[in-house]
Short mmCIF file of C-alpha atoms (C1' of nucleotides) in Angstrom, two decimals:
data_model
loop_
_atom_site.label_atom_id
_atom_site.label_comp_id
_atom_site.label_asym_id
_atom_site.label_seq_id
_atom_site.Cartn_x
_atom_site.Cartn_y
_atom_site.Cartn_z
CA MET A 1 75.71 134.70 54.64
CA ILE A 2 77.02 137.13 52.03
CA GLY A 3 80.65 137.70 51.10
CA ILE A 4 82.40 140.53 49.35
CA ILE A 5 85.56 140.00 47.38
CA ASP A 6 87.57 143.18 47.01
CA CYS A 7 90.89 143.65 45.23
CA ASN A 8 93.60 145.31 47.30
CA ASN A 9 94.75 148.66 45.87
CA PHE A 10 93.35 147.43 42.58
CA TYR A 11 94.87 149.79 39.98
CA ALA A 12 98.27 149.80 41.69
CA SER A 13 98.17 145.99 41.92
CA CYS A 14 97.35 145.70 38.20
CA GLU A 15 100.40 147.78 37.30
CA ARG A 16 102.50 145.48 39.45
CA THR A 17 101.23 142.25 38.00
CA PHE A 18 103.05 142.81 34.72
CA ASN A 19 106.04 144.65 36.12
CA PRO A 20 107.63 142.53 38.85
CA ALA A 21 110.24 145.21 39.53
CA LEU A 22 107.42 147.12 41.22
CA GLN A 23 106.89 144.45 43.90
CA ASN A 24 107.37 145.91 47.38
CA GLN A 25 107.92 149.36 45.84
CA PRO A 26 105.75 152.43 46.44
CA VAL A 27 103.41 152.72 43.43
CA VAL A 28 100.64 155.23 42.73
CA VAL A 29 98.14 155.57 39.88
CA PHE A 30 96.91 158.97 38.69
CA SER A 31 93.46 160.11 37.61
CA ASN A 32 92.90 161.22 34.02
CA ASN A 33 95.10 164.11 33.03
CA ASP A 34 97.59 162.84 35.60
CA GLY A 35 95.79 165.19 37.97
CA ALA A 36 95.29 163.42 41.28
CA VAL A 37 96.17 160.15 43.04
CA ILE A 38 93.46 157.50 42.79
CA ALA A 39 95.30 154.33 43.89
CA ARG A 40 98.26 153.65 46.15
CA SER A 41 100.26 150.58 47.07
CA GLU A 42 100.74 149.91 50.80
CA GLU A 43 104.30 151.26 50.55
CA ALA A 44 103.02 154.52 49.06
CA LYS A 45 100.40 154.81 51.80
CA ALA A 46 103.10 154.28 54.41
CA LEU A 47 105.07 157.19 52.95
CA GLY A 48 102.10 159.44 53.59
CA ILE A 49 100.60 159.76 50.08
CA THR A 50 96.93 160.49 50.64
CA MET A 51 93.98 159.56 48.46
CA ALA A 52 93.07 162.23 45.86
CA ALA A 53 96.29 164.16 46.51
CA PRO A 54 96.92 166.60 43.64
CA VAL A 55 99.91 165.29 41.71
CA PHE A 56 101.65 168.67 41.48
CA LYS A 57 101.78 168.80 45.27
CA ILE A 58 103.56 165.46 45.64
CA LYS A 59 105.91 165.59 42.63
CA GLU A 60 108.85 166.53 44.83
CA MET A 61 108.24 163.79 47.31
CA MET A 62 107.75 161.19 44.59
CA LYS A 63 111.18 161.95 43.23
CA LEU A 64 112.77 161.99 46.66
CA LYS A 65 111.25 158.68 47.78
CA GLN A 66 111.38 157.04 44.35
CA ILE A 67 107.64 156.53 44.13
CA GLN A 68 106.56 155.11 40.77
CA GLY A 69 103.58 156.92 39.21
CA PHE A 70 101.33 155.68 36.39
CA SER A 71 98.67 157.33 34.25
CA SER A 72 95.43 155.38 34.61
CA ASN A 73 95.19 152.57 32.08
CA TYR A 74 91.53 151.57 32.17
CA THR A 75 91.94 149.19 29.26
CA LEU A 76 94.31 147.14 31.39
CA TYR A 77 92.27 147.40 34.61
CA GLY A 78 89.03 146.52 32.84
CA ASP A 79 90.54 143.41 31.32
CA MET A 80 92.09 142.30 34.62
CA SER A 81 88.72 142.83 36.27
CA LYS A 82 87.09 140.50 33.74
CA ARG A 83 89.65 137.79 34.47
CA ILE A 84 89.30 138.05 38.25
CA LYS A 85 85.52 137.82 37.96
CA ALA A 86 85.76 134.76 35.75
CA ILE A 87 87.97 133.07 38.38
CA THR A 88 85.57 134.11 41.17
CA ARG A 89 82.75 132.28 39.41
CA ASN A 90 84.69 129.05 39.76
CA PHE A 91 84.24 129.23 43.51
CA PHE A 92 80.85 130.85 43.95
CA SER A 93 77.72 130.06 42.00
CA ALA A 94 75.81 133.26 42.77
CA VAL A 95 77.87 136.38 42.11
CA GLU A 96 76.92 140.05 41.84
CA ASP A 97 79.57 142.14 40.12
CA TYR A 98 79.37 145.34 42.08
CA SER A 99 82.22 147.47 40.77
CA ILE A 100 85.38 147.13 38.72
CA ASP A 101 87.17 145.54 41.69
CA GLU A 102 84.40 144.13 43.90
CA SER A 103 81.92 141.27 43.76
CA PHE A 104 79.31 140.18 46.28
CA VAL A 105 78.95 136.41 46.53
CA ASP A 106 76.32 134.17 48.08
CA CYS A 107 77.80 132.00 50.86
CA LYS A 108 74.56 130.28 51.72
CA GLY A 109 75.14 126.63 52.53
CA LEU A 110 78.90 126.86 52.67
CA GLN A 111 78.80 126.43 56.47
CA LEU A 112 78.28 122.76 55.74
CA LEU A 113 81.74 122.62 54.15
CA ASN A 114 83.44 124.78 56.80
CA LEU A 115 82.88 128.33 55.66
CA TYR A 116 86.24 129.68 56.72
CA ASN A 117 88.29 126.99 54.97
CA TYR A 118 86.28 127.35 51.79
CA VAL A 119 86.52 131.13 51.63
CA LYS A 120 90.20 131.15 52.58
CA ASP A 121 90.99 128.67 49.82
CA ALA A 122 89.03 130.76 47.29
CA ARG A 123 90.80 133.92 48.37
CA ASP A 124 94.24 132.33 48.02
CA LYS A 125 93.53 130.91 44.59
CA ILE A 126 91.94 134.07 43.17
CA THR A 127 94.99 135.97 44.38
CA GLN A 128 97.46 133.46 42.97
CA TRP A 129 95.76 132.85 39.64
CA SER A 130 95.14 136.53 38.81
CA GLY A 131 98.25 138.05 40.37
CA VAL A 132 96.11 140.64 42.14
CA PRO A 133 95.75 140.20 45.92
CA VAL A 134 92.14 140.12 47.12
CA SER A 135 90.41 140.23 50.51
CA ILE A 136 87.11 138.58 51.41
CA GLY A 137 84.74 139.70 54.14
CA VAL A 138 81.68 137.69 55.10
CA GLY A 139 78.64 138.65 57.17
CA ALA A 140 74.88 138.23 57.46
CA THR A 141 74.23 141.28 55.22
CA LYS A 142 76.02 143.19 52.51
CA THR A 143 76.78 146.03 54.89
CA LEU A 144 78.25 143.64 57.48
CA ALA A 145 80.27 141.90 54.75
CA LYS A 146 81.78 145.28 53.89
CA VAL A 147 82.65 145.84 57.55
CA ALA A 148 84.26 142.39 57.67
CA ASN A 149 86.21 143.15 54.52
CA ARG A 150 87.72 146.24 56.10
CA ILE A 151 88.86 144.14 59.03
CA ALA A 152 90.30 141.49 56.70
CA LYS A 153 92.33 144.20 54.99
CA LYS A 154 93.44 146.07 58.09
CA GLN A 155 93.90 143.44 60.79
CA TYR A 156 94.29 140.18 58.89
CA ARG A 157 96.08 141.35 55.77
CA SER A 158 98.23 138.27 55.29
CA ILE A 159 95.23 135.96 55.76
CA GLY A 160 92.89 138.16 53.73
CA VAL A 161 89.66 136.76 55.16
CA TYR A 162 87.39 137.81 58.01
CA ILE A 163 83.99 136.39 58.88
CA ILE A 164 81.44 137.99 61.20
CA ASP A 165 79.49 134.92 62.29
CA THR A 166 78.58 135.61 65.91
CA ASP A 167 76.87 138.52 67.63
CA GLU A 168 79.95 139.11 69.77
CA LYS A 169 82.11 139.53 66.66
CA ARG A 170 79.48 141.77 65.08
CA ILE A 171 79.37 144.13 68.04
CA GLU A 172 83.12 144.25 68.37
CA ALA A 173 83.57 144.92 64.66
CA LEU A 174 80.98 147.71 64.70
CA LYS A 175 82.60 149.36 67.73
CA ASN A 176 85.90 149.42 65.83
CA THR A 177 84.42 150.99 62.69
CA ASN A 178 83.93 154.74 62.33
CA VAL A 179 80.49 155.68 61.10
CA ASN A 180 81.93 157.28 57.95
CA ASP A 181 83.50 153.92 57.05
CA VAL A 182 80.07 152.29 56.90
CA TRP A 183 78.90 151.50 53.36
CA GLY A 184 76.28 154.09 52.39
CA VAL A 185 77.35 156.71 54.92
CA GLY A 186 79.30 159.54 53.31
CA GLY A 187 80.73 162.82 54.50
CA ARG A 188 77.49 164.79 54.73
CA ILE A 189 75.61 162.21 56.71
CA THR A 190 78.62 161.58 58.95
CA ALA A 191 78.67 165.26 59.94
CA LYS A 192 74.96 165.17 60.78
CA LEU A 193 75.32 161.92 62.71
CA ASN A 194 78.30 163.19 64.68
CA ALA A 195 76.31 166.26 65.66
CA LYS A 196 73.77 163.87 67.19
CA GLY A 197 76.44 161.96 69.12
CA ILE A 198 76.76 158.99 66.76
CA TYR A 199 80.39 158.27 66.02
CA ASN A 200 80.88 154.59 65.29
CA ALA A 201 78.98 151.87 63.48
CA PHE A 202 77.75 150.39 66.75
CA ASP A 203 76.18 153.72 67.78
CA LEU A 204 74.39 153.77 64.43
CA SER A 205 73.24 150.15 64.74
CA VAL A 206 71.28 150.87 67.94
CA VAL A 207 69.30 153.93 66.84
CA ASP A 208 65.56 153.64 66.28
CA THR A 209 65.02 152.70 62.63
CA ASN A 210 62.01 155.01 62.28
CA TRP A 211 64.08 157.87 63.65
CA ALA A 212 66.70 157.14 60.95
CA LYS A 213 64.05 157.28 58.26
CA ALA A 214 62.41 160.44 59.57
CA ASN A 215 65.65 162.36 60.08
CA PHE A 216 67.60 161.06 57.10
CA SER A 217 66.04 158.77 54.53
CA VAL A 218 64.88 155.28 53.82
CA LEU A 219 68.46 154.54 52.75
CA LEU A 220 69.94 155.17 56.18
CA GLN A 221 67.09 153.20 57.71
CA LYS A 222 68.12 150.23 55.62
CA THR A 223 71.73 150.67 56.67
CA VAL A 224 70.72 150.53 60.34
CA TYR A 225 68.80 147.28 59.78
CA GLU A 226 71.73 145.83 57.85
CA LEU A 227 74.14 146.66 60.70
CA GLN A 228 71.76 144.78 63.02
CA GLY A 229 72.02 141.75 60.78
CA ILE A 230 68.66 142.12 59.06
CA SER A 231 69.21 141.98 55.30
CA CYS A 232 67.53 144.78 53.30
CA ILE A 233 69.81 145.02 50.28
CA PRO A 234 69.55 141.77 48.35
CA LEU A 235 72.13 140.24 46.02
CA GLU A 236 71.34 141.34 42.49
CA LEU A 237 72.27 138.44 40.33
CA GLN A 238 70.89 139.90 37.14
CA THR A 239 72.68 143.07 36.15
CA PRO A 240 70.05 145.72 35.52
CA ASN A 241 70.13 147.58 32.22
CA LYS A 242 72.03 150.81 32.26
CA GLN A 243 69.94 153.96 32.50
CA VAL A 244 72.56 156.36 31.14
CA ILE A 245 75.99 156.18 29.51
CA ALA A 246 78.18 159.22 29.97
CA SER A 247 81.62 160.54 29.19
CA GLN A 248 83.25 163.69 30.43
CA LYS A 249 86.91 164.49 30.45
CA SER A 250 88.99 167.46 31.43
CA PHE A 251 91.04 169.00 28.64
CA GLY A 252 94.81 168.63 28.68
CA VAL A 253 94.88 172.31 27.83
CA PHE A 254 91.93 174.48 28.86
CA GLN A 255 89.88 175.75 25.91
CA THR A 256 88.14 178.99 25.07
CA GLU A 257 87.02 178.47 21.45
CA LEU A 258 84.00 176.53 20.26
CA GLU A 259 85.76 174.52 17.56
CA PRO A 260 88.15 172.38 19.66
CA ILE A 261 85.45 171.85 22.27
CA ALA A 262 83.08 170.64 19.58
CA GLU A 263 85.80 168.30 18.33
CA ALA A 264 86.36 166.84 21.82
CA LEU A 265 82.60 166.44 22.28
CA ALA A 266 82.32 164.58 18.96
CA ASN A 267 85.02 162.16 20.11
CA TYR A 268 83.39 161.52 23.50
CA THR A 269 80.10 161.00 21.70
CA ALA A 270 81.71 158.44 19.37
CA ARG A 271 82.95 156.56 22.46
CA VAL A 272 79.63 156.48 24.30
CA ALA A 273 77.84 155.48 21.09
CA GLU A 274 80.20 152.52 20.71
CA LYS A 275 79.52 151.51 24.31
CA LEU A 276 75.80 151.83 23.63
CA ARG A 277 75.98 149.49 20.62
CA LYS A 278 78.10 146.97 22.53
CA GLN A 279 75.27 146.73 25.04
CA LYS A 280 72.68 146.49 22.27
CA MET A 281 70.91 149.60 23.45
CA LEU A 282 69.49 152.76 21.88
CA ALA A 283 69.53 156.30 23.27
CA GLY A 284 66.28 158.23 23.40
CA GLY A 285 67.91 161.51 24.37
CA ILE A 286 71.15 163.22 25.21
CA GLN A 287 72.47 165.68 27.75
CA VAL A 288 75.46 167.90 27.05
CA TRP A 289 77.29 170.06 29.58
CA LEU A 290 80.24 172.39 29.81
CA GLY A 291 82.31 173.41 32.81
CA THR A 292 84.89 176.05 33.67
CA ASN A 293 87.68 175.46 36.17
CA ASN A 294 86.00 175.38 39.57
CA PHE A 295 89.36 175.55 41.34
CA SER A 296 90.21 178.91 39.85
CA LYS A 297 89.73 181.86 42.17
CA THR A 298 89.86 184.41 39.34
CA ASP A 299 88.09 182.85 36.32
CA LYS A 300 84.42 183.54 35.70
CA GLN A 301 82.48 180.34 36.32
CA TYR A 302 79.86 178.76 34.05
CA PHE A 303 78.33 175.27 34.27
CA PRO A 304 75.55 175.04 31.71
CA LYS A 305 73.79 171.86 30.70
CA ILE A 306 71.06 171.03 28.25
CA ASN A 307 68.82 168.05 27.50
CA THR A 308 67.34 167.15 24.15
CA MET A 309 65.42 164.18 22.76
CA CYS A 310 66.24 162.22 19.64
CA ASN A 311 63.60 161.95 16.92
CA VAL A 312 63.64 158.20 17.48
CA PRO A 313 65.80 156.16 19.85
CA THR A 314 69.07 155.59 18.01
CA ASP A 315 72.63 154.28 18.19
CA TYR A 316 73.75 155.99 14.99
CA THR A 317 76.94 157.87 15.73
CA PRO A 318 76.63 160.58 13.04
CA TYR A 319 73.15 161.51 14.25
CA LEU A 320 74.21 161.56 17.90
CA ILE A 321 77.22 163.73 17.09
CA SER A 322 75.16 166.23 15.15
CA LYS A 323 72.60 166.33 17.96
CA ALA A 324 75.37 166.83 20.53
CA ASN A 325 76.86 169.58 18.44
CA GLN A 326 73.54 171.44 18.27
CA ALA A 327 73.23 171.15 22.01
CA LEU A 328 76.75 172.48 22.53
CA ASN A 329 76.05 175.45 20.28
CA ALA A 330 73.03 176.29 22.41
CA ILE A 331 74.99 176.51 25.66
CA TYR A 332 78.46 177.64 24.55
CA LYS A 333 79.26 181.27 25.29
CA LYS A 334 82.42 183.06 24.35
CA GLY A 335 84.47 184.64 27.09
CA TYR A 336 84.96 181.69 29.44
CA VAL A 337 87.91 179.38 29.96
CA TYR A 338 86.50 175.88 29.71
CA LYS A 339 87.97 172.93 31.55
CA ARG A 340 85.69 170.16 30.38
CA VAL A 341 82.83 169.08 28.19
CA GLY A 342 80.61 166.05 28.71
CA ILE A 343 77.86 164.05 27.10
CA MET A 344 75.32 161.66 28.54
CA LEU A 345 73.10 159.30 26.54
CA THR A 346 69.77 159.16 28.33
CA HIS A 347 66.40 157.39 28.02
CA LEU A 348 68.16 154.18 27.04
CA CYS A 349 66.14 151.25 25.80
CA HIS A 350 66.89 147.89 24.29
CA GLN A 351 67.57 147.78 20.54
CA THR A 352 64.32 145.92 19.99
CA ASP A 353 62.21 148.34 22.06
CA GLY A 354 62.71 151.65 20.25
CA THR A 355 59.39 153.38 19.64
CA LEU A 356 58.98 154.75 16.11
CA ASN A 357 58.01 158.33 15.39
CA LEU A 358 54.88 158.95 13.33
CA PHE A 359 56.19 162.25 12.02
CA TYR A 360 59.77 161.30 11.31
CA ASN A 361 60.75 158.85 8.66
CA GLN A 362 64.21 157.65 9.47
CA ASN A 363 65.85 154.97 7.43
CA ARG A 364 66.96 152.76 10.30
CA LYS A 365 67.77 149.84 8.05
CA ARG A 366 70.31 151.87 6.13
CA GLU A 367 71.80 153.32 9.31
CA ILE A 368 72.12 149.89 10.86
CA SER A 369 73.99 148.51 7.88
CA ILE A 370 76.33 151.52 7.76
CA ILE A 371 77.11 151.43 11.47
CA LYS A 372 77.74 147.68 11.36
CA GLN A 373 80.43 148.14 8.71
CA PHE A 374 81.76 151.12 10.63
CA ASP A 375 82.18 149.03 13.80
CA LYS A 376 83.68 146.13 11.89
CA ILE A 377 86.38 148.24 10.25
CA ASN A 378 87.28 149.87 13.55
CA ARG A 379 87.32 146.56 15.38
CA LEU A 380 89.75 145.06 12.90
CA ASN A 381 91.96 148.08 12.32
CA GLY A 382 91.78 150.09 15.51
CA THR A 383 89.46 152.70 16.96
CA ASP A 384 88.59 155.66 14.71
CA THR A 385 90.06 154.17 11.55
CA VAL A 386 86.75 155.40 10.16
CA LYS A 387 85.28 158.35 11.97
CA VAL A 388 82.93 161.28 11.63
CA ALA A 389 84.61 164.40 10.21
CA GLN A 390 83.49 166.43 13.20
CA GLN A 391 85.86 164.34 15.35
CA GLY A 392 88.71 166.19 13.66
CA PHE A 393 92.42 165.51 13.60
CA LYS A 394 94.01 168.12 15.82
CA ASN A 395 93.17 166.67 19.21
CA ASN A 396 94.90 169.48 21.09
CA TRP A 397 92.22 169.14 23.78
CA HIS A 398 93.33 165.60 24.56
CA MET A 399 94.01 164.70 28.17
CA LYS A 400 97.49 164.35 29.57
CA GLN A 401 98.85 160.80 30.03
CA GLU A 402 102.55 160.97 30.45
CA ASN A 403 103.16 157.80 32.40
CA LEU A 404 101.01 155.24 30.67
CA SER A 405 101.88 151.57 31.06
CA GLN A 406 101.57 149.02 28.26
CA PHE A 407 98.35 147.34 27.16
CA TYR A 408 99.64 144.04 28.47
CA THR A 409 96.50 141.99 28.05
CA THR A 410 94.58 143.47 25.11
CA ARG A 411 94.86 143.87 21.34
CA LEU A 412 95.14 147.19 19.54
CA SER A 413 91.49 147.04 18.56
CA ASP A 414 90.44 146.74 22.21
CA ILE A 415 92.05 150.03 23.03
CA ILE A 416 89.47 152.69 23.26
CA ASP A 417 90.72 156.03 24.43
CA ILE A 418 94.25 156.15 23.08
CA LYS A 419 95.27 157.03 19.58
"C1'" DT B 1 100.15 176.07 35.47
"C1'" DC B 2 98.51 172.25 38.36
"C1'" DT B 3 92.71 168.90 41.93
"C1'" DG B 4 88.98 162.41 37.74
"C1'" DG B 5 85.28 160.00 35.68
"C1'" DG B 6 81.18 157.06 35.58
"C1'" DG B 7 77.39 155.68 37.79
"C1'" DT B 8 72.85 154.94 41.19
"C1'" DC B 9 68.94 156.20 44.09
"C1'" DC B 10 65.93 159.38 46.74
"C1'" DT B 11 63.42 163.68 47.62
"C1'" DA B 12 61.05 167.96 47.02
"C1'" DG B 13 58.62 170.84 44.21
"C1'" DG B 14 56.13 172.14 40.13
"C1'" DA B 15 52.89 171.11 36.55
"C1'" DC B 16 49.33 168.67 35.34
"C1'" DC B 17 45.10 165.36 35.57
"C1'" DC B 18 40.15 164.36 37.23
"C1'" DT C 1 30.01 183.09 54.42
"C1'" DC C 2 33.70 181.99 50.93
"C1'" DT C 3 37.90 178.22 46.93
"C1'" DG C 4 39.09 169.95 47.71
"C1'" DG C 5 41.32 165.91 47.59
"C1'" DG C 6 43.83 162.42 45.44
"C1'" DG C 7 46.87 161.30 42.22
"C1'" DT C 8 50.92 161.02 38.33
"C1'" DC C 9 54.95 162.51 35.95
"C1'" DC C 10 59.04 165.18 35.34
"C1'" DT C 11 63.14 167.68 36.81
"C1'" DA C 12 66.78 169.45 39.56
"C1'" DG C 13 69.47 168.80 43.27
"C1'" DG C 14 71.60 166.16 46.76
"C1'" DA C 15 73.61 162.21 48.62
"C1'" DC C 16 76.07 158.18 47.95
"C1'" DC C 17 79.28 154.47 45.62
"C1'" DC C 18 83.88 152.95 43.38
#
DNA sequence: TCTGGGGTCCTAGGACCC
DNA sequence: TCTGGGGTCCTAGGACCC
């Protein structure tokens, strides 16, 4: 048996944990730039606030119904996530951290202790000790655990646990789950499935698995098996190395000129390079892209992107920034209103695995010692105490965050995006 | 005026190899 | 008369997740 532990309304719950006045109040959390709703408390859901609602469309209603809104505070949520996962490991020996607010856990053998009692006790303690309410679903496969988790949240909210441990329960649960609520089935596939007369998870669980592969893909085939109780997606106890590290952000004010865009790009590059070093990795290449406002009906649209390779795999911020800047210059064209710029570090490898370049003599030793001091100063004194000149000082491209909560659980030097 | 950001995996097609 | 078969690697695009 596999369980999934999922935090309820995670970002909204984090805001509440340190602000008790928000208990039982409608609370929403906004995306970057305070643009759209990305988390809602139950009270906010009950008032009809939908997921991804544009903030400007609900401003009126928020005032009227006294709904509290917060800019997203990923420093806080990330730290809370770490704490919850540490607590989880007290109860389960094999844990796969799946996302910021979800972990899969191995429940093998727990039947001997009374599975329900054990899981219920874990759920109550994780909730109490972290301050963030969680739900646990358990089933024979990851996909069934996700189905069980939905039921725990919807039908057994105060208990917070649901276990699919008989075939009768499995069939009933699948019949009560729309096919688009199945893990791995998104909007596009739902439309195609509906057109073929498949509406709920049970319908999907009884199709021929070869048909699923031929008409969709091996992924949907696995989903069908998983719904039948045959496990195809194993617990991944060892977190695989990242393949890419990316950062893109929309500008607080849309930009037309190269200079501020280059400045924003340099700052995003500094952030991804820090992340890269924290994970003891090197980047072999980078991708840079630009985007205009795709919601505009009148603006000319332009979404260029470009890939380039580094001379040698590197984590040296000044080099990555200059490389990113070159890439930007190659794709930037005057005459467009730009909404965002982004960078992705690609071809990642471990620090010890970087292949040298016969034709390029780079003084890695010197770079390593410089960047170590660089990181040390910034760790002790706050991000960007020392920075590359290209990062600039104007920051008029910076995203909007007008309702940011406090960094309740972290030090100044842990703060990454705020200055 | 105004709609997020960071990831993964699979597939098809093109270029190339012998 | 009439032009193979088996393979790899890379990229772009599409789908999905939270």
